[in-house]
Coordinates of C-alpha atoms in Angstrom, one line a residue:
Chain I
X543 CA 133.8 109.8 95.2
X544 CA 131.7 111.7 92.7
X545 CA 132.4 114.9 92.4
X546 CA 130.0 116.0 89.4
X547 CA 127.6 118.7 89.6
X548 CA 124.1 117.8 90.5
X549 CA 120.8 119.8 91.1
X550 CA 120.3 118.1 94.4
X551 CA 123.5 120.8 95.1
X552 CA 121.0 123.9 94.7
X553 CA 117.6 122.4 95.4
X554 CA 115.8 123.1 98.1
X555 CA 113.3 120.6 99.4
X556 CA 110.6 123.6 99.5
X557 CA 111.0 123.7 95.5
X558 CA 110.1 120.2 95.0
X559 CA 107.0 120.2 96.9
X560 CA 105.9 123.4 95.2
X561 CA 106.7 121.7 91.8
X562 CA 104.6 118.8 93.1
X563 CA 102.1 120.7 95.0
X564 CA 101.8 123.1 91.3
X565 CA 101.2 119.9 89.1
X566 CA 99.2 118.4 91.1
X567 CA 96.6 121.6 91.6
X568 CA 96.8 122.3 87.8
X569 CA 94.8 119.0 87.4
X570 CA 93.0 119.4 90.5
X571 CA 93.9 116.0 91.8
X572 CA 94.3 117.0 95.6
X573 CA 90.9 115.5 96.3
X574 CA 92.3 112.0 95.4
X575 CA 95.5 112.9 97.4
X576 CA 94.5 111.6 100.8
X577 CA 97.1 110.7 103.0
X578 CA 96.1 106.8 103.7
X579 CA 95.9 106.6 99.1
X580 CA 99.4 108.4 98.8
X581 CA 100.7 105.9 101.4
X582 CA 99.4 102.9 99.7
X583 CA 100.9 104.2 96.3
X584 CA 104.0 104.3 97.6
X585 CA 104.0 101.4 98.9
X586 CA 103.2 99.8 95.2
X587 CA 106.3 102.3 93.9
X588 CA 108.7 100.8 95.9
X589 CA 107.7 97.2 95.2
X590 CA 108.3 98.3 91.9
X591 CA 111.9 99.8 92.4
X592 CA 112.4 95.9 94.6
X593 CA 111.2 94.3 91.5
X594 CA 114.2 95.8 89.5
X595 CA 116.5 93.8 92.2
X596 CA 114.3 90.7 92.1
X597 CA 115.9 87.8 92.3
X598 CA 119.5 88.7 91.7
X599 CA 122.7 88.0 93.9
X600 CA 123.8 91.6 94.4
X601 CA 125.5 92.7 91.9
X602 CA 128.6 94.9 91.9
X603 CA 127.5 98.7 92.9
X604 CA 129.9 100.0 90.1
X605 CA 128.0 97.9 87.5
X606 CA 124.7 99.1 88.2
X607 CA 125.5 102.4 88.0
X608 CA 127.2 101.4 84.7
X609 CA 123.9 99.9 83.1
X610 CA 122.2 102.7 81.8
X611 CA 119.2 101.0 81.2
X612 CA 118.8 99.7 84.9
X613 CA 119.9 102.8 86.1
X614 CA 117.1 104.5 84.1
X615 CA 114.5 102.6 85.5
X616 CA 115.7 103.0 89.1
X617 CA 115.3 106.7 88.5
X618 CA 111.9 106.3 87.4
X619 CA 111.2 104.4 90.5
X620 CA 113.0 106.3 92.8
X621 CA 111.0 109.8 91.5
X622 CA 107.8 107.9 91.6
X623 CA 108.5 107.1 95.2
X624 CA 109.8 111.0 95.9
X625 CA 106.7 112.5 94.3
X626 CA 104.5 110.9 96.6
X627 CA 106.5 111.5 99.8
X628 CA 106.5 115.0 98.3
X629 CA 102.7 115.3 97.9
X630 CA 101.9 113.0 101.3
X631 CA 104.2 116.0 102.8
X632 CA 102.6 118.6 101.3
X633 CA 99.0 117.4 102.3
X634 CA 99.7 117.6 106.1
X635 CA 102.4 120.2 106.0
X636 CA 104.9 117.8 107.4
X637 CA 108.4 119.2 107.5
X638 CA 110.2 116.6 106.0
X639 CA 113.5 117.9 106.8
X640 CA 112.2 118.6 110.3
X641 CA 111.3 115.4 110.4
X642 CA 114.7 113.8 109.1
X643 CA 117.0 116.0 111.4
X644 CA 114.8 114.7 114.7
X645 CA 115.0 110.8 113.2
X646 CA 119.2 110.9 112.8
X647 CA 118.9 112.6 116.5
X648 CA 117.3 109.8 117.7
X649 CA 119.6 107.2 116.1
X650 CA 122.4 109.0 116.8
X651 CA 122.1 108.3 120.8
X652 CA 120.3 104.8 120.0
X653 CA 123.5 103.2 117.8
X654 CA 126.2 105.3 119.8
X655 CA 129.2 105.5 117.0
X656 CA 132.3 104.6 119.3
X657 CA 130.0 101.7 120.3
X658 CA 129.0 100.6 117.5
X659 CA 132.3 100.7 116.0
X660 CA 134.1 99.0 118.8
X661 CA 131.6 95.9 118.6
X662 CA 131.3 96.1 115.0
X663 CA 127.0 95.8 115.3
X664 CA 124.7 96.6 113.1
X665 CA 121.0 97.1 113.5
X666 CA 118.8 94.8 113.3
X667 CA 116.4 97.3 115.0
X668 CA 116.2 99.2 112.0
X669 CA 117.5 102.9 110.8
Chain R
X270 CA 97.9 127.2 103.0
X271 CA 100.1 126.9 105.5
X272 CA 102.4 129.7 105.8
X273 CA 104.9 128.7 109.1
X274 CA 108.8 128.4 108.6
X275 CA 109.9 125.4 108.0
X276 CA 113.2 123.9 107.4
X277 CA 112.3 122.7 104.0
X278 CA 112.3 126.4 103.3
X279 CA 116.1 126.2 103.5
X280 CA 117.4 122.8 103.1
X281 CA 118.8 121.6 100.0
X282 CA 118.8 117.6 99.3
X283 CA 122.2 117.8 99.5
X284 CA 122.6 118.7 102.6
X285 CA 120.2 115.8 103.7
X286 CA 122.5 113.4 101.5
X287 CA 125.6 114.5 103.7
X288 CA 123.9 114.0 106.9
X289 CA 122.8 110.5 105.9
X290 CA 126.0 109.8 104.1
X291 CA 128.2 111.3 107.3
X292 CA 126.0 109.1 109.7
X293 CA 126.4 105.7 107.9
X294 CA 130.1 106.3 107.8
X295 CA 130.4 107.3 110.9
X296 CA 129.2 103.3 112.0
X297 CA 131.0 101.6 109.1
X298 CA 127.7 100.9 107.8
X299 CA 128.5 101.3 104.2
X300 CA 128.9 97.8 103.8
X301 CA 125.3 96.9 104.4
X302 CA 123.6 99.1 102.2
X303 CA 123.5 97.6 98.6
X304 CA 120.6 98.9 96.6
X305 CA 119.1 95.6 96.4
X306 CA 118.9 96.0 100.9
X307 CA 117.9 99.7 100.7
X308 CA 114.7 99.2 98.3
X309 CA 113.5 96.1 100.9
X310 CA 114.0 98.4 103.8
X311 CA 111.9 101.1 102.4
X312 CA 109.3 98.6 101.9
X313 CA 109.3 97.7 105.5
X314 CA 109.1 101.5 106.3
X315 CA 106.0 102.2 104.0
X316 CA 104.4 99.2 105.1
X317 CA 105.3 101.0 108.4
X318 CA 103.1 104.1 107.3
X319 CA 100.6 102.5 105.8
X320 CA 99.9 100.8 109.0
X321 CA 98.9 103.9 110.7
X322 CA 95.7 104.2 108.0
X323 CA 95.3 100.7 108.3
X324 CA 91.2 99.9 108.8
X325 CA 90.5 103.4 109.0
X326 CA 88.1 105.2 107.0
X327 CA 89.9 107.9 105.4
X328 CA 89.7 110.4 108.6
X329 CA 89.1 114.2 107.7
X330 CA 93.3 115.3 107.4
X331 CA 92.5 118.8 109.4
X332 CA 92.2 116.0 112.0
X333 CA 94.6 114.3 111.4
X334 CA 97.0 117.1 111.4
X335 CA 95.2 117.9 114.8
X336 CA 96.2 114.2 116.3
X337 CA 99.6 115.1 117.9
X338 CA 100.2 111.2 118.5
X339 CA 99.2 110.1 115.0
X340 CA 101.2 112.9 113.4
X341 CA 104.5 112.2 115.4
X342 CA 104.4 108.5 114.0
X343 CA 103.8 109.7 110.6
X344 CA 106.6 111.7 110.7
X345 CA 108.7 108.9 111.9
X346 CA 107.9 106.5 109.4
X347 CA 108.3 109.2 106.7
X348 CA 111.8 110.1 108.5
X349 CA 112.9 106.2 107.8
X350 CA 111.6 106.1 104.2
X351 CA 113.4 109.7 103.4
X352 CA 116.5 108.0 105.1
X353 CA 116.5 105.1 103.2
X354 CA 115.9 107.4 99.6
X355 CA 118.5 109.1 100.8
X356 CA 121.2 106.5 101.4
X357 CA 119.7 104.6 98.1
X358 CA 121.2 107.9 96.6
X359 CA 124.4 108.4 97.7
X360 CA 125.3 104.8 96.9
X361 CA 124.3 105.1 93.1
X362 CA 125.3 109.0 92.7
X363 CA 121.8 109.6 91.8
X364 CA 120.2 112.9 91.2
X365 CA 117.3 113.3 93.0
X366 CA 115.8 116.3 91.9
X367 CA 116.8 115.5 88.4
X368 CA 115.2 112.2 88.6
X369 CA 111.8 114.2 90.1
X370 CA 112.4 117.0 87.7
X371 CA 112.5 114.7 84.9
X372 CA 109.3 112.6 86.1
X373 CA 107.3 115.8 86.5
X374 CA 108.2 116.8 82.8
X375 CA 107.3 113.5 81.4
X376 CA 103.8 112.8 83.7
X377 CA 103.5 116.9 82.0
X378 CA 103.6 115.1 78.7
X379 CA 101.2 112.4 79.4
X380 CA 98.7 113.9 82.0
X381 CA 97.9 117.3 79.3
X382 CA 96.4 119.9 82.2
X383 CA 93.6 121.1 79.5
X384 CA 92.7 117.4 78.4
X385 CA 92.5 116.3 82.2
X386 CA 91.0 119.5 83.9
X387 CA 88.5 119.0 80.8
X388 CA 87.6 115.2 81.5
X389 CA 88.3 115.4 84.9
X390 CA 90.0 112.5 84.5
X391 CA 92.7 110.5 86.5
X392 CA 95.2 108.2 86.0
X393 CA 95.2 104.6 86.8
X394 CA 98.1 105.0 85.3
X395 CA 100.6 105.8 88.2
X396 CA 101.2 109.3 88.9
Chain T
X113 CA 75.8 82.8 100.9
X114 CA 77.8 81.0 98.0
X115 CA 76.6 77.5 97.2
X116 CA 78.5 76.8 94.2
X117 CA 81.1 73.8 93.7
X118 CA 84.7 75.2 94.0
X119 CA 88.1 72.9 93.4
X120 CA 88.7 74.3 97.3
X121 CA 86.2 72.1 98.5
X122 CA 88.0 68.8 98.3
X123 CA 92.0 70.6 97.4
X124 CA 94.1 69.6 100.2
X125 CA 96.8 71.9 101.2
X126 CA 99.2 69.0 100.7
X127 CA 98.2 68.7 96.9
X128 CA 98.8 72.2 96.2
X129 CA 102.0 71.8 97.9
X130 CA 103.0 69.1 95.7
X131 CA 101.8 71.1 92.7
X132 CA 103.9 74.1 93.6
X133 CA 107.1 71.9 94.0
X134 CA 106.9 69.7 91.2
X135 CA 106.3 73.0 88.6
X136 CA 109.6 74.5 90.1
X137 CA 111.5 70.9 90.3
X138 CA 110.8 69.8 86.7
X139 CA 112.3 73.7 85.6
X140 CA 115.3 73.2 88.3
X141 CA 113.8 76.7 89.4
X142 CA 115.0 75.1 93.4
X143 CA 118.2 77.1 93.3
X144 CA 116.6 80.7 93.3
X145 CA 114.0 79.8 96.2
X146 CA 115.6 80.9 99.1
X147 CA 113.2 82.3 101.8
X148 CA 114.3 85.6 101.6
X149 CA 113.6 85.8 97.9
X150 CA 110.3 84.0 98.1
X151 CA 109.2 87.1 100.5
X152 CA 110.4 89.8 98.4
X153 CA 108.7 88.0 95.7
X154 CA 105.5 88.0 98.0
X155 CA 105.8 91.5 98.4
X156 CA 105.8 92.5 95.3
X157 CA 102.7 90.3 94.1
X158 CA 100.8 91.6 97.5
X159 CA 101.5 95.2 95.8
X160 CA 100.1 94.2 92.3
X161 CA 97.2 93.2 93.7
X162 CA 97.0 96.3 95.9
X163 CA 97.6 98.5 92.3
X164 CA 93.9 97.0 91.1
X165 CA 92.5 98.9 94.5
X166 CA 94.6 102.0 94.4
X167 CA 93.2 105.4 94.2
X168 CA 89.3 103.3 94.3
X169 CA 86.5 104.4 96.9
X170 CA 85.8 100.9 98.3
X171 CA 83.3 99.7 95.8
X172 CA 80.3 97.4 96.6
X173 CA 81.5 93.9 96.9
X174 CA 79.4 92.5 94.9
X175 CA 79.8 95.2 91.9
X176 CA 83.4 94.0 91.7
X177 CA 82.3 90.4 92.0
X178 CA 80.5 91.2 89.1
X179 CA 82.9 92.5 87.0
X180 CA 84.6 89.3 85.4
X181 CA 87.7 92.0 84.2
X182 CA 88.9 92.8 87.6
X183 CA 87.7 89.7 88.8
X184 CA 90.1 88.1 86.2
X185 CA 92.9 90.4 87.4
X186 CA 92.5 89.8 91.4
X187 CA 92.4 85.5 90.7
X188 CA 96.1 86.3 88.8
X189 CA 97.4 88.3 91.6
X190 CA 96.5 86.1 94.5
X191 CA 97.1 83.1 92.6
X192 CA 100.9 84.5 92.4
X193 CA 100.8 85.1 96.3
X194 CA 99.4 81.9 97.1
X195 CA 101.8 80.3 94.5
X196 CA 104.9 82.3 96.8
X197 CA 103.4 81.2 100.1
X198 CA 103.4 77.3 98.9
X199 CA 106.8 77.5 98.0
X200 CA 108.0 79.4 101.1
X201 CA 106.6 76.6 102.8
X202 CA 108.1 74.0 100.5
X203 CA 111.6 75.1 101.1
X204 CA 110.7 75.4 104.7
X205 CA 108.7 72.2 105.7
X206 CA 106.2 74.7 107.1
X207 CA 103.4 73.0 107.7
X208 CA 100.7 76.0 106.7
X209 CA 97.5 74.1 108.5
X210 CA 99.2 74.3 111.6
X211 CA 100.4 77.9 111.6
X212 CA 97.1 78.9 110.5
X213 CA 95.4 77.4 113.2
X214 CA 97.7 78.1 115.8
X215 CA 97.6 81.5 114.8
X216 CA 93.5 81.6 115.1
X217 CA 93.5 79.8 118.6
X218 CA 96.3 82.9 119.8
X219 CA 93.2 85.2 118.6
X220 CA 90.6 83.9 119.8
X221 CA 92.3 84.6 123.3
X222 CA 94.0 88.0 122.5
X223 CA 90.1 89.1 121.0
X224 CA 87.0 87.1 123.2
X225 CA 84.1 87.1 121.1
X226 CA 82.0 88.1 124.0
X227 CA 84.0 91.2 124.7
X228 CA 84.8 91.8 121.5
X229 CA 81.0 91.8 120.7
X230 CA 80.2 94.0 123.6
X231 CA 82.0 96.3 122.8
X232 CA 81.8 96.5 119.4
X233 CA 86.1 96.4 119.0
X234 CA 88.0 96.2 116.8
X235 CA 91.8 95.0 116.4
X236 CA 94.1 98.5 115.5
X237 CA 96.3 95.6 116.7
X238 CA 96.4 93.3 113.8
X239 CA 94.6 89.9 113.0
Chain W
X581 CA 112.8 65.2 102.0
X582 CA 110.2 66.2 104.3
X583 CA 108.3 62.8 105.6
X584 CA 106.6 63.9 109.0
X585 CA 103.4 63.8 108.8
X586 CA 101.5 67.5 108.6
X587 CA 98.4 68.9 108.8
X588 CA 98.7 69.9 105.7
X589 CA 98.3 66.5 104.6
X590 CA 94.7 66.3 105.3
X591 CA 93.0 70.1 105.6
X592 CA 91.2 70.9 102.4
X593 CA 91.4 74.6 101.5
X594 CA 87.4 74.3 102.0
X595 CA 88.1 73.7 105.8
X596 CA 90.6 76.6 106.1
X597 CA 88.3 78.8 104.9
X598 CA 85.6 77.7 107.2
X599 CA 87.7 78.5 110.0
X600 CA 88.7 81.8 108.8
X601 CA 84.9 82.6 108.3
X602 CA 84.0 81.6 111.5
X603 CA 86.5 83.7 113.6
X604 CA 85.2 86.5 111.7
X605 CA 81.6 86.0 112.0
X606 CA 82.0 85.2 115.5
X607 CA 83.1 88.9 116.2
X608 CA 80.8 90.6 113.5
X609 CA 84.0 91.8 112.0
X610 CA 82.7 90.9 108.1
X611 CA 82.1 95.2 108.1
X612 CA 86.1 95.4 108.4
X613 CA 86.8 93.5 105.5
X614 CA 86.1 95.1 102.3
X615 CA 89.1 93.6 99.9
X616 CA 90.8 97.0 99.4
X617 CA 91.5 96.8 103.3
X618 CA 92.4 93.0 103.0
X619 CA 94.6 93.8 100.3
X620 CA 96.6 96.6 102.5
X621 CA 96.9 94.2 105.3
X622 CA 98.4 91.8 103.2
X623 CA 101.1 94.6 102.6
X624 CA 101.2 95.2 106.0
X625 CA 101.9 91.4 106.8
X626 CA 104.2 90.3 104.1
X627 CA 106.5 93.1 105.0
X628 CA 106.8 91.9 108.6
X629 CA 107.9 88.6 107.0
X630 CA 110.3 90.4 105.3
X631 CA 111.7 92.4 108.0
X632 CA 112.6 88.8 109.5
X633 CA 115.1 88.5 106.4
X634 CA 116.4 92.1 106.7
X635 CA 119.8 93.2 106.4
X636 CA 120.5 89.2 106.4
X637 CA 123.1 87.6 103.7
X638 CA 120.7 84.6 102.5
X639 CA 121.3 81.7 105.6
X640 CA 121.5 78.8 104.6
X641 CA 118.1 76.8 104.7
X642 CA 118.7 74.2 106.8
X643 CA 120.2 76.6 109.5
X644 CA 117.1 78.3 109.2
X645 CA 115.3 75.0 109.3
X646 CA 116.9 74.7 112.8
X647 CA 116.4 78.3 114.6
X648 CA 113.5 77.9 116.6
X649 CA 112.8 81.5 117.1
X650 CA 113.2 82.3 113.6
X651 CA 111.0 80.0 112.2
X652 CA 108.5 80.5 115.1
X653 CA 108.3 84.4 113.8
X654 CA 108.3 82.9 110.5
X655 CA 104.8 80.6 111.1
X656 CA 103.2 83.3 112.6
X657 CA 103.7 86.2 109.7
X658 CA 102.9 83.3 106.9
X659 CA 99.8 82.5 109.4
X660 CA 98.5 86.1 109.4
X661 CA 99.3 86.4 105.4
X662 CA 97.5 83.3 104.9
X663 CA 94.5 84.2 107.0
X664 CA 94.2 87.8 105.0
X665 CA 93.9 85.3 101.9
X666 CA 91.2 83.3 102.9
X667 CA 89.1 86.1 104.1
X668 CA 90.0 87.8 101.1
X669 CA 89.0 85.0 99.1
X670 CA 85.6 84.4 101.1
X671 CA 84.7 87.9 100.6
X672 CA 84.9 87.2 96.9
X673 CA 83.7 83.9 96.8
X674 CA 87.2 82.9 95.4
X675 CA 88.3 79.3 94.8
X676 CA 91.9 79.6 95.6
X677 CA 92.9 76.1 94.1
X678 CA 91.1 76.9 90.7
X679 CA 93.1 80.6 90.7
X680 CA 96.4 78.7 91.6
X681 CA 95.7 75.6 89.0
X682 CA 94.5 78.3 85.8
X683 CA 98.1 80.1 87.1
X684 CA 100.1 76.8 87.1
X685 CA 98.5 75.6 83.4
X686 CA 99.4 79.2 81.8
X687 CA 103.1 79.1 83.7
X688 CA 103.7 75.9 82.2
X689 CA 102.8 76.8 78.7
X690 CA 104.9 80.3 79.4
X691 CA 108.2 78.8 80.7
X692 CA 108.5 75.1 78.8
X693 CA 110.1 72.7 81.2
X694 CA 112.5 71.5 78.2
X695 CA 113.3 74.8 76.6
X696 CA 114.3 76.3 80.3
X697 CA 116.2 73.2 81.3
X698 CA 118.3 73.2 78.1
X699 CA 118.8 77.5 78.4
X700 CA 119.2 77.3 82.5
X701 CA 116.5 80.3 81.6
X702 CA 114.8 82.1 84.7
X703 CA 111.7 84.5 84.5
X704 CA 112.6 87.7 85.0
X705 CA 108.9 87.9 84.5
X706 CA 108.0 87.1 87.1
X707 CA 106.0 83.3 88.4

């Protein structure tokens, strides 16, 4: 279990949309952040982060986070995908926590634990 | 500018990590969520979103924000990506906000605010 | 209407097929082609090609016909896809003709051309 | 090996694309299909095929081979992938088998048969 400090400890998910929301208005790129654009540009981020697992049996958790070099481009990925759910968030003042909390509600009662641990299932109706 | 309470106001990512990370243990469901499963799911999910824009003309986003029905599926969608980022996380002790911190400094670097507000340029380059 | 000799007017499916397999064959390239790989491999050539459309107005079709650069780009990307989908269907016997045309004959019942014209719909339900 | 008889043994690409053109036309739904929007419904698609794969440890092919269901859901997500294509391509006046050929011929000068038999090399760059 990892027990070192990190900034997600402190940061609020307000901060990081204003850092986005600040950037993004400096260079007055809003008008090319429409919703339907941020959604296709995430969807080309995260084929890039699947491209980093392309083709390979899966490797050993431990030795991923041990490769500095993959682990440097995951978090390049990773942010590129964040800062668009960040700005995507921002342009239609969707509460993404709000919006979290009601989704694990939902699951919560749709993969009952006690059931789900006495048959052992899994979803294939996803998260 | 929207000026509502929201939970984002409070919530810090790792609180969010701990209710994902709490909710997959709760269902033994560590066990299926290598990286290399995480990054296709999100790709399902954002394919998810972007099929809500799909064939549209980019519609005016005060009306979307006005579409209750629209708005609830985005938020969804954008619930099961989050999720996903989330549990991608906690299984490779990655620093969010670092890894978005560190982003924003670098696109800083190579996106100058003078030069682009100047040229009114973009990037093709990725944000 | 395009009147111009193209390879696609006498390429049988079969041939390209047998093109695809023999490339992978004579490298011994068989082993890495499960299904599940060829897909995430398809996704992440589908988002290349989505990258040369990202953050674009829809342009004239015929200005980006025109332009042999981008033109260049798209034939690499879809060539990659199509390249995925023929050996998807190589380690599947799928027979692609069929599927194709099974698929069409579903549609023409789901969408009547008469209603369809009528009324001017469109699918928000998929092709 | 595969030796019953297909469709594919016979349909030029040509023919395919007729088809696809005609459904189309038929329903005056040409204005849809600006490439961009052909391009996102590829996205769209392709994850669906994925999703079929999702969570899965990779089956083995000939168990796949022999789940009806599965391989029905299978044909009809390559079927709508494939059909995206060929209105994509007849939108651009495309010739698929010239794009795939030009992609084979630089492949083959990019990965040498006899230098990746003798290594057991694979591209991490991609096919």
């Amino acid at each position: 279990m990892k027990s070192t400090a990190m900034i997600d400890d402190v940061m609020r998910i307000k901060e990081l949309k204003e850092k986005a929301r600040d950037f993004v208005a400096e260079r007055d790129w809003d008008k090319y952040h429409h919703p339907k654009e941020l959604a296709i540009s995430m969807a080309i981020e995260v084929a890039e982060l699947l491209e980093i697992f392309q083709w390979d049996e899966k490797a050993d958790i431990q030795d991923i986070k041990n490769d500095e070099e993959t682990m440097s481009k995951i978090k390049e990925e990773v942010a590129d995908i964040m800062m668009y759910i960040l700005c995507f968030s921002n342009q239609l003042d969707l509460d993404l926590s709000e919006a979290v909390l009601a989704k694990l509600e939902k699951n919560r009662r749709k993969y009952d634990k006690n059931a789900v641990l006495k048959t052992g299932a899994y979803r294939k109706d996803k998260l």
